[in-house]
Every structure is written in C-alpha cells, then in structure tokens.
C-alpha cells in the first residue's frame, strides 16, 4: 500500500511537470484526485489496511494529495507564464492596420461647388453678403430696372406671397441691398436660394441656387469683368479653359453678356471619340453665366452717382455648374436626398 501511494505521488508529480497545457494538467489532476482517480481508489483500499497501519497510511495519502495539488498549482503557473511569453514573442499589435471606418456624413455636392466658387472669389477680395429670400417687388425687380410689364414679373414665373412680397427669383436683389447699405467701393458675392414657378424637369427645379457678384469702383471696365471671370473659370475648370463673352440682355446691366467657356468634355473641339460631343452638342462652348456692366438706372435707384462710379455684375446657377462639374444630367438628383447618389461625392 505504501509503495503504491508513493508511486502514484511520484508519477503524478512527474507527469504534471511534463504537462504542456492547462487541459493536459487538468486531465492528470482528475486522473489522480478525481472521483475515479488513482489516489481516490487507493483511499478506498484503506478498509483492507490493518487498524494499526491505518493512521500512517492515511497520513501518507493526505501528504500525497497535498503534494499533487501543489504540483498542479506550480505547473499551472509555469504553463501560464510560458503561454504569455510565447504570445509576447509571436503576437504583434499591427499599428499600421487601418482602423474601422466611422460612418460620417459628407458635404452635399452643391455645398462643395459653392465652397469652391466662393473661395476663388474670396482670393480676389470679394466678400460674402447675404440677403433675404422673401423680397419686395422693388428689390427683386424695380430697383434692377425691370419695366412694370416685364414677363419675369408675371404670375407665371414668380412665386408671389399674399402680402405683396415674393420669393426672390434671383440673387440680384442682394446687389441692391448691399449698395443701399454701403458707399462704394463694393466687391461682393452673394450666394443663396432662389425660386421660380418652374415645372420640374431634368434641368428645372422651383428652388435652385445662384451666386451673384458685384464690383463697383471708379473706372471699372468691361476688361476688368473679363479678367475676373477668366481668373474664376481657369481656377475652377482648369488653366486651359477658354472664355468668350457673347452679347445678351438683362435689364440691370448695359452692356450685358453671356459668358461661355470652352467645353471641358471635348476641350472645345466639338467632337469626342469621333462623335459629336454630347456635352456641348458639337459647338465647343458651354454657356456658364450672365454678366454685364451695372446699368446707370440701378446706381440711381440705390443712390450711387453713375457719373462717379462704374461696376460690373454677374450671376451664375450653382446647380448648373455642379451638373457640368460632376457630369450629373438631372437636377432633381441634387434634391432627392438619395444616399446612393450623394455617397458618390
Ligand atoms: N439675375 C440673372 C438671372 O437670374 C443672372 C445675372 C445676369 C446676374 C447678369 C447678374 C448679371 O448680376 O449681371 O438670370
């Protein structure tokens, strides 16, 4: 009996010191100390031991149990320590691993377009001015030299409110408000929402946005207008872009012009891949904005002396510019709020 206990003890301690991992360790422990373990079985054999020998054997069994339990703890510590060392040696935190993407919003393409446009004019010293979207007839039309019977004043085109006010049809009334507030010189841009009673289609929407520009000083010429617009166009569309001013008409400018830029899709050639360029329809030019020299009647309306100052103005549609820019063929996409569209920017 004694030898048997001694043997169990020695073999268990030896086996524990060889155990490679925690589950092997536990298997050995159960094999010795468990309900069906070898030491437990030996303990059961106590009934065959003579009464004189029993205390001694009992003590041996207890000692063996303590020794095995101690060996379990010792080897557990050894295994854990080794495992940690191995992890430290082989596992690396890869600090170059890209982080998980945090979903965040982005700027709307119209906002981005406007930001770029205004940044270019700010470089030239233009300051940002705001005006109300609900306007008087006088600011929107009268002061801008629209005759009383001008078609733009028609119910068909303008959204009138019941109290005699209207939703501004363009950003030009901001010119009027700024000149009323400030003595010349003036150098401003006025971005904002504008409204027209248009039926919705691929190029029309009843709410759209414009950027107005106005520069007033002594001796401002058409050449200055051309230079400012050329700088803008080349910053925005690239240095190879050509411009041309085409005679046009607006009540508030004289002379008036439309600014065309060489088509960015075909570089002004009118053809692409041997076919008629779909962007400019083969003309090589794209109409970009309206502009002109401020009409003396507008200066008179705001109390400026047309003998003393001259100026130029321009106005452009932001949706139109963004549509060119991003090759978007339907204005409605900007307002639908469809994330599949917006995520592309
Ligand atoms: N207000 C014009 C429109 O909505 C655009 C425009 C044309 C503005 C010529 C100007 C300008 O300041 O000089 O169509």
PDB file of C-alpha atoms in Angstrom, residues 69-290:
ATOM      1  CA  UNK A  69      -2.318  19.678  -5.538  1.00  0.00           C
ATOM      2  CA  UNK A  70       0.759  21.784  -5.017  1.00  0.00           C
ATOM      3  CA  UNK A  71       2.316  20.394  -8.174  1.00  0.00           C
ATOM      4  CA  UNK A  72      -0.862  21.268 -10.053  1.00  0.00           C
ATOM      5  CA  UNK A  73      -0.657  24.903  -8.915  1.00  0.00           C
ATOM      6  CA  UNK A  74       3.047  25.146  -9.620  1.00  0.00           C
ATOM      7  CA  UNK A  75       2.714  23.764 -13.114  1.00  0.00           C
ATOM      8  CA  UNK A  76      -0.331  25.838 -13.829  1.00  0.00           C
ATOM      9  CA  UNK A  77       1.765  28.923 -13.122  1.00  0.00           C
ATOM     10  CA  UNK A  78       4.535  27.544 -15.310  1.00  0.00           C
ATOM     11  CA  UNK A  79       2.190  26.881 -18.218  1.00  0.00           C
ATOM     12  CA  UNK A  80       0.513  30.286 -17.999  1.00  0.00           C
ATOM     13  CA  UNK A  81       3.863  32.040 -17.825  1.00  0.00           C
ATOM     14  CA  UNK A  82       5.130  30.156 -20.869  1.00  0.00           C
ATOM     15  CA  UNK A  83       1.975  30.917 -22.776  1.00  0.00           C
ATOM     16  CA  UNK A  84       2.358  34.627 -22.033  1.00  0.00           C
ATOM     17  CA  UNK A  85       5.977  34.547 -23.134  1.00  0.00           C
ATOM     18  CA  UNK A  86       5.032  32.826 -26.343  1.00  0.00           C
ATOM     19  CA  UNK A  87       2.324  35.378 -27.049  1.00  0.00           C
ATOM     20  CA  UNK A  88       4.683  38.231 -26.357  1.00  0.00           C
ATOM     21  CA  UNK A  89       7.236  36.735 -28.721  1.00  0.00           C
ATOM     22  CA  UNK A  90       4.923  35.892 -31.587  1.00  0.00           C
ATOM     23  CA  UNK A  91       1.908  38.197 -31.421  1.00  0.00           C
ATOM     24  CA  UNK A  92       2.268  41.772 -32.625  1.00  0.00           C
ATOM     25  CA  UNK A  93      -0.062  44.720 -32.494  1.00  0.00           C
ATOM     26  CA  UNK A  94      -0.059  45.956 -36.078  1.00  0.00           C
ATOM     27  CA  UNK A  95      -0.239  49.710 -35.605  1.00  0.00           C
ATOM     28  CA  UNK A  96      -0.394  50.193 -39.374  1.00  0.00           C
ATOM     29  CA  UNK A  97      -3.625  48.221 -39.641  1.00  0.00           C
ATOM     30  CA  UNK A  98      -6.363  50.565 -40.954  1.00  0.00           C
ATOM     31  CA  UNK A  99      -8.890  51.411 -38.280  1.00  0.00           C
ATOM     32  CA  UNK A 100     -12.542  50.555 -38.550  1.00  0.00           C
ATOM     33  CA  UNK A 101     -14.297  53.179 -40.617  1.00  0.00           C
ATOM     34  CA  UNK A 102     -16.550  55.509 -38.715  1.00  0.00           C
ATOM     35  CA  UNK A 103     -19.581  56.300 -40.809  1.00  0.00           C
ATOM     36  CA  UNK A 104     -19.888  60.044 -41.231  1.00  0.00           C
ATOM     37  CA  UNK A 105     -21.673  62.420 -43.492  1.00  0.00           C
ATOM     38  CA  UNK A 106     -20.092  64.439 -46.255  1.00  0.00           C
ATOM     39  CA  UNK A 107     -20.757  67.772 -47.876  1.00  0.00           C
ATOM     40  CA  UNK A 108     -23.550  67.930 -50.395  1.00  0.00           C
ATOM     41  CA  UNK A 109     -22.176  68.375 -53.956  1.00  0.00           C
ATOM     42  CA  UNK A 110     -23.904  71.763 -54.185  1.00  0.00           C
ATOM     43  CA  UNK A 111     -22.252  72.903 -50.956  1.00  0.00           C
ATOM     44  CA  UNK A 112     -18.905  71.719 -52.203  1.00  0.00           C
ATOM     45  CA  UNK A 113     -19.356  73.536 -55.505  1.00  0.00           C
ATOM     46  CA  UNK A 114     -20.376  76.718 -53.731  1.00  0.00           C
ATOM     47  CA  UNK A 115     -17.437  76.481 -51.327  1.00  0.00           C
ATOM     48  CA  UNK A 116     -15.049  76.246 -54.255  1.00  0.00           C
ATOM     49  CA  UNK A 117     -16.661  79.092 -56.156  1.00  0.00           C
ATOM     50  CA  UNK A 118     -16.653  81.411 -53.167  1.00  0.00           C
ATOM     51  CA  UNK A 119     -13.061  80.515 -52.245  1.00  0.00           C
ATOM     52  CA  UNK A 120     -11.919  81.660 -55.701  1.00  0.00           C
ATOM     53  CA  UNK A 121     -13.729  84.984 -55.452  1.00  0.00           C
ATOM     54  CA  UNK A 122     -12.532  85.481 -51.886  1.00  0.00           C
ATOM     55  CA  UNK A 123      -8.984  85.227 -53.248  1.00  0.00           C
ATOM     56  CA  UNK A 124      -9.813  88.262 -55.375  1.00  0.00           C
ATOM     57  CA  UNK A 125     -11.114  90.179 -52.380  1.00  0.00           C
ATOM     58  CA  UNK A 126     -14.830  89.598 -52.803  1.00  0.00           C
ATOM     59  CA  UNK A 127     -16.722  89.412 -49.506  1.00  0.00           C
ATOM     60  CA  UNK A 128     -19.729  87.197 -48.834  1.00  0.00           C
ATOM     61  CA  UNK A 129     -23.048  89.051 -48.441  1.00  0.00           C
ATOM     62  CA  UNK A 130     -26.450  87.650 -47.536  1.00  0.00           C
ATOM     63  CA  UNK A 131     -29.911  88.845 -48.396  1.00  0.00           C
ATOM     64  CA  UNK A 132     -33.470  87.730 -47.647  1.00  0.00           C
ATOM     65  CA  UNK A 133     -35.192  85.039 -49.706  1.00  0.00           C
ATOM     66  CA  UNK A 134     -38.523  86.803 -49.186  1.00  0.00           C
ATOM     67  CA  UNK A 135     -38.174  90.043 -51.114  1.00  0.00           C
ATOM     68  CA  UNK A 136     -40.062  93.123 -52.099  1.00  0.00           C
ATOM     69  CA  UNK A 137     -41.016  93.650 -55.711  1.00  0.00           C
ATOM     70  CA  UNK A 138     -38.837  96.754 -55.682  1.00  0.00           C
ATOM     71  CA  UNK A 139     -35.617  94.961 -54.623  1.00  0.00           C
ATOM     72  CA  UNK A 140     -36.205  91.979 -56.887  1.00  0.00           C
ATOM     73  CA  UNK A 141     -37.399  93.893 -59.968  1.00  0.00           C
ATOM     74  CA  UNK A 142     -37.946  97.662 -59.683  1.00  0.00           C
ATOM     75  CA  UNK A 143     -34.521  98.762 -58.497  1.00  0.00           C
ATOM     76  CA  UNK A 144     -32.994  96.388 -61.037  1.00  0.00           C
ATOM     77  CA  UNK A 145     -34.608  98.301 -63.851  1.00  0.00           C
ATOM     78  CA  UNK A 146     -37.226  95.706 -64.818  1.00  0.00           C
ATOM     79  CA  UNK A 147     -40.062  97.576 -66.569  1.00  0.00           C
ATOM     80  CA  UNK A 148     -43.512  97.162 -64.965  1.00  0.00           C
ATOM     81  CA  UNK A 149     -44.673  94.855 -67.738  1.00  0.00           C
ATOM     82  CA  UNK A 150     -41.583  92.627 -67.840  1.00  0.00           C
ATOM     83  CA  UNK A 151     -42.534  88.952 -68.308  1.00  0.00           C
ATOM     84  CA  UNK A 152     -40.482  87.877 -65.272  1.00  0.00           C
ATOM     85  CA  UNK A 153     -42.978  89.806 -63.128  1.00  0.00           C
ATOM     86  CA  UNK A 154     -45.743  87.577 -64.373  1.00  0.00           C
ATOM     87  CA  UNK A 155     -47.651  85.244 -62.058  1.00  0.00           C
ATOM     88  CA  UNK A 156     -46.494  82.509 -64.379  1.00  0.00           C
ATOM     89  CA  UNK A 157     -42.849  82.924 -63.462  1.00  0.00           C
ATOM     90  CA  UNK A 158     -42.667  84.384 -59.987  1.00  0.00           C
ATOM     91  CA  UNK A 159     -43.917  82.956 -56.701  1.00  0.00           C
ATOM     92  CA  UNK A 160     -45.818  85.862 -55.137  1.00  0.00           C
ATOM     93  CA  UNK A 161     -46.810  85.804 -51.485  1.00  0.00           C
ATOM     94  CA  UNK A 162     -50.183  87.179 -50.437  1.00  0.00           C
ATOM     95  CA  UNK A 163     -48.774  90.237 -48.626  1.00  0.00           C
ATOM     96  CA  UNK A 164     -47.258  91.809 -51.736  1.00  0.00           C
ATOM     97  CA  UNK A 165     -43.897  90.176 -51.137  1.00  0.00           C
ATOM     98  CA  UNK A 166     -42.385  87.472 -53.314  1.00  0.00           C
ATOM     99  CA  UNK A 167     -39.772  84.738 -53.229  1.00  0.00           C
ATOM    100  CA  UNK A 168     -36.711  86.221 -54.891  1.00  0.00           C
ATOM    101  CA  UNK A 169     -36.289  84.939 -58.437  1.00  0.00           C
ATOM    102  CA  UNK A 170     -32.552  85.611 -58.460  1.00  0.00           C
ATOM    103  CA  UNK A 171     -29.789  86.782 -56.117  1.00  0.00           C
ATOM    104  CA  UNK A 172     -29.503  90.154 -57.872  1.00  0.00           C
ATOM    105  CA  UNK A 173     -31.613  91.961 -55.201  1.00  0.00           C
ATOM    106  CA  UNK A 174     -28.680  91.454 -52.819  1.00  0.00           C
ATOM    107  CA  UNK A 175     -26.738  93.876 -55.057  1.00  0.00           C
ATOM    108  CA  UNK A 176     -29.409  96.463 -54.354  1.00  0.00           C
ATOM    109  CA  UNK A 177     -29.433  95.889 -50.600  1.00  0.00           C
ATOM    110  CA  UNK A 178     -25.648  95.999 -50.296  1.00  0.00           C
ATOM    111  CA  UNK A 179     -25.335  99.194 -52.318  1.00  0.00           C
ATOM    112  CA  UNK A 180     -28.058 100.789 -50.181  1.00  0.00           C
ATOM    113  CA  UNK A 181     -26.083  99.891 -47.069  1.00  0.00           C
ATOM    114  CA  UNK A 182     -22.550 100.705 -48.241  1.00  0.00           C
ATOM    115  CA  UNK A 183     -20.891 103.557 -50.062  1.00  0.00           C
ATOM    116  CA  UNK A 184     -18.637 102.455 -52.952  1.00  0.00           C
ATOM    117  CA  UNK A 185     -16.289 100.708 -53.491  1.00  0.00           C
ATOM    118  CA  UNK A 186     -18.118  97.361 -53.308  1.00  0.00           C
ATOM    119  CA  UNK A 187     -16.728  93.936 -54.046  1.00  0.00           C
ATOM    120  CA  UNK A 188     -19.133  91.195 -53.041  1.00  0.00           C
ATOM    121  CA  UNK A 189     -20.537  87.802 -53.831  1.00  0.00           C
ATOM    122  CA  UNK A 190     -23.997  86.755 -52.679  1.00  0.00           C
ATOM    123  CA  UNK A 191     -24.753  83.035 -52.790  1.00  0.00           C
ATOM    124  CA  UNK A 192     -28.214  81.833 -51.917  1.00  0.00           C
ATOM    125  CA  UNK A 193     -31.500  80.112 -52.734  1.00  0.00           C
ATOM    126  CA  UNK A 194     -33.741  81.459 -55.457  1.00  0.00           C
ATOM    127  CA  UNK A 195     -37.269  80.481 -56.534  1.00  0.00           C
ATOM    128  CA  UNK A 196     -39.202  80.345 -59.747  1.00  0.00           C
ATOM    129  CA  UNK A 197     -42.550  78.932 -60.718  1.00  0.00           C
ATOM    130  CA  UNK A 198     -40.958  76.366 -63.000  1.00  0.00           C
ATOM    131  CA  UNK A 199     -42.315  72.937 -63.828  1.00  0.00           C
ATOM    132  CA  UNK A 200     -39.878  70.298 -62.610  1.00  0.00           C
ATOM    133  CA  UNK A 201     -37.837  68.513 -65.249  1.00  0.00           C
ATOM    134  CA  UNK A 202     -34.231  67.400 -65.760  1.00  0.00           C
ATOM    135  CA  UNK A 203     -32.932  70.985 -65.855  1.00  0.00           C
ATOM    136  CA  UNK A 204     -35.578  72.941 -63.904  1.00  0.00           C
ATOM    137  CA  UNK A 205     -36.466  72.951 -60.254  1.00  0.00           C
ATOM    138  CA  UNK A 206     -38.599  75.585 -58.489  1.00  0.00           C
ATOM    139  CA  UNK A 207     -35.873  76.098 -55.896  1.00  0.00           C
ATOM    140  CA  UNK A 208     -32.294  76.485 -57.017  1.00  0.00           C
ATOM    141  CA  UNK A 209     -29.275  78.491 -56.018  1.00  0.00           C
ATOM    142  CA  UNK A 210     -27.180  81.228 -57.518  1.00  0.00           C
ATOM    143  CA  UNK A 211     -24.021  83.138 -56.798  1.00  0.00           C
ATOM    144  CA  UNK A 212     -24.290  86.832 -57.516  1.00  0.00           C
ATOM    145  CA  UNK A 213     -21.212  89.009 -57.945  1.00  0.00           C
ATOM    146  CA  UNK A 214     -20.850  92.776 -57.889  1.00  0.00           C
ATOM    147  CA  UNK A 215     -17.859  95.064 -58.129  1.00  0.00           C
ATOM    148  CA  UNK A 216     -18.259  98.836 -58.063  1.00  0.00           C
ATOM    149  CA  UNK A 217     -15.479 101.403 -58.023  1.00  0.00           C
ATOM    150  CA  UNK A 218     -14.090 104.295 -60.003  1.00  0.00           C
ATOM    151  CA  UNK A 219     -13.155 103.391 -63.595  1.00  0.00           C
ATOM    152  CA  UNK A 220     -14.259  99.769 -63.605  1.00  0.00           C
ATOM    153  CA  UNK A 221     -14.357  98.479 -67.175  1.00  0.00           C
ATOM    154  CA  UNK A 222     -15.634  95.546 -69.193  1.00  0.00           C
ATOM    155  CA  UNK A 223     -11.995  94.451 -69.352  1.00  0.00           C
ATOM    156  CA  UNK A 224     -11.992  94.111 -65.558  1.00  0.00           C
ATOM    157  CA  UNK A 225     -15.113  91.965 -65.763  1.00  0.00           C
ATOM    158  CA  UNK A 226     -13.482  89.774 -68.374  1.00  0.00           C
ATOM    159  CA  UNK A 227     -10.312  89.427 -66.304  1.00  0.00           C
ATOM    160  CA  UNK A 228     -12.158  88.470 -63.126  1.00  0.00           C
ATOM    161  CA  UNK A 229     -14.324  85.911 -64.911  1.00  0.00           C
ATOM    162  CA  UNK A 230     -11.343  84.461 -66.750  1.00  0.00           C
ATOM    163  CA  UNK A 231      -9.487  84.013 -63.479  1.00  0.00           C
ATOM    164  CA  UNK A 232     -12.511  82.339 -61.941  1.00  0.00           C
ATOM    165  CA  UNK A 233     -13.043  79.995 -64.886  1.00  0.00           C
ATOM    166  CA  UNK A 234      -9.403  78.927 -65.046  1.00  0.00           C
ATOM    167  CA  UNK A 235      -9.226  78.312 -61.318  1.00  0.00           C
ATOM    168  CA  UNK A 236     -12.419  76.309 -61.362  1.00  0.00           C
ATOM    169  CA  UNK A 237     -12.247  74.415 -64.658  1.00  0.00           C
ATOM    170  CA  UNK A 238      -8.502  74.360 -65.252  1.00  0.00           C
ATOM    171  CA  UNK A 239      -5.907  76.680 -66.845  1.00  0.00           C
ATOM    172  CA  UNK A 240      -6.543  75.546 -70.429  1.00  0.00           C
ATOM    173  CA  UNK A 241     -10.178  76.725 -70.373  1.00  0.00           C
ATOM    174  CA  UNK A 242     -11.041  79.466 -72.900  1.00  0.00           C
ATOM    175  CA  UNK A 243     -13.753  82.040 -72.406  1.00  0.00           C
ATOM    176  CA  UNK A 244     -15.872  84.206 -74.660  1.00  0.00           C
ATOM    177  CA  UNK A 245     -18.401  86.930 -73.910  1.00  0.00           C
ATOM    178  CA  UNK A 246     -21.498  86.871 -76.062  1.00  0.00           C
ATOM    179  CA  UNK A 247     -23.836  89.911 -76.235  1.00  0.00           C
ATOM    180  CA  UNK A 248     -27.039  89.365 -74.302  1.00  0.00           C
ATOM    181  CA  UNK A 249     -29.649  91.337 -72.424  1.00  0.00           C
ATOM    182  CA  UNK A 250     -30.511  91.884 -68.762  1.00  0.00           C
ATOM    183  CA  UNK A 251     -32.488  94.900 -67.525  1.00  0.00           C
ATOM    184  CA  UNK A 252     -29.897  95.703 -64.845  1.00  0.00           C
ATOM    185  CA  UNK A 253     -26.746  95.646 -66.981  1.00  0.00           C
ATOM    186  CA  UNK A 254     -25.675  97.566 -70.057  1.00  0.00           C
ATOM    187  CA  UNK A 255     -23.960  96.169 -71.977  1.00  0.00           C
ATOM    188  CA  UNK A 256     -24.965  92.629 -70.980  1.00  0.00           C
ATOM    189  CA  UNK A 257     -23.211  89.441 -71.888  1.00  0.00           C
ATOM    190  CA  UNK A 258     -23.352  85.728 -71.518  1.00  0.00           C
ATOM    191  CA  UNK A 259     -20.096  84.032 -70.621  1.00  0.00           C
ATOM    192  CA  UNK A 260     -19.271  80.830 -72.486  1.00  0.00           C
ATOM    193  CA  UNK A 261     -16.397  78.550 -71.624  1.00  0.00           C
ATOM    194  CA  UNK A 262     -14.693  76.093 -73.922  1.00  0.00           C
ATOM    195  CA  UNK A 263     -16.305  72.701 -73.449  1.00  0.00           C
ATOM    196  CA  UNK A 264     -14.437  70.754 -70.762  1.00  0.00           C
ATOM    197  CA  UNK A 265     -15.621  67.428 -72.203  1.00  0.00           C
ATOM    198  CA  UNK A 266     -14.150  67.865 -75.711  1.00  0.00           C
ATOM    199  CA  UNK A 267     -11.687  70.675 -74.908  1.00  0.00           C
ATOM    200  CA  UNK A 268     -13.548  72.952 -77.290  1.00  0.00           C
ATOM    201  CA  UNK A 269     -13.168  70.724 -80.322  1.00  0.00           C
ATOM    202  CA  UNK A 270     -16.857  69.810 -80.543  1.00  0.00           C
ATOM    203  CA  UNK A 271     -16.172  66.133 -81.037  1.00  0.00           C
ATOM    204  CA  UNK A 272     -15.307  63.243 -78.799  1.00  0.00           C
ATOM    205  CA  UNK A 273     -14.260  59.745 -79.875  1.00  0.00           C
ATOM    206  CA  UNK A 274     -15.139  60.673 -83.449  1.00  0.00           C
ATOM    207  CA  UNK A 275     -18.687  61.649 -82.470  1.00  0.00           C
ATOM    208  CA  UNK A 276     -20.418  64.945 -81.807  1.00  0.00           C
ATOM    209  CA  UNK A 277     -19.570  65.935 -78.220  1.00  0.00           C
ATOM    210  CA  UNK A 278     -22.685  65.192 -76.141  1.00  0.00           C
ATOM    211  CA  UNK A 279     -21.870  67.881 -73.568  1.00  0.00           C
ATOM    212  CA  UNK A 280     -21.696  70.909 -75.901  1.00  0.00           C
ATOM    213  CA  UNK A 281     -23.657  69.336 -78.779  1.00  0.00           C
ATOM    214  CA  UNK A 282     -20.707  69.945 -81.069  1.00  0.00           C
ATOM    215  CA  UNK A 283     -20.453  73.705 -80.543  1.00  0.00           C
ATOM    216  CA  UNK A 284     -17.268  73.503 -78.469  1.00  0.00           C
ATOM    217  CA  UNK A 285     -18.730  76.004 -75.977  1.00  0.00           C
ATOM    218  CA  UNK A 286     -20.849  75.871 -72.839  1.00  0.00           C
ATOM    219  CA  UNK A 287     -22.869  78.782 -71.535  1.00  0.00           C
ATOM    220  CA  UNK A 288     -21.844  79.413 -67.944  1.00  0.00           C
ATOM    221  CA  UNK A 289     -23.305  82.637 -66.567  1.00  0.00           C
ATOM    222  CA  UNK A 290     -24.807  86.059 -67.184  1.00  0.00           C
TER     223      UNK A 290
END
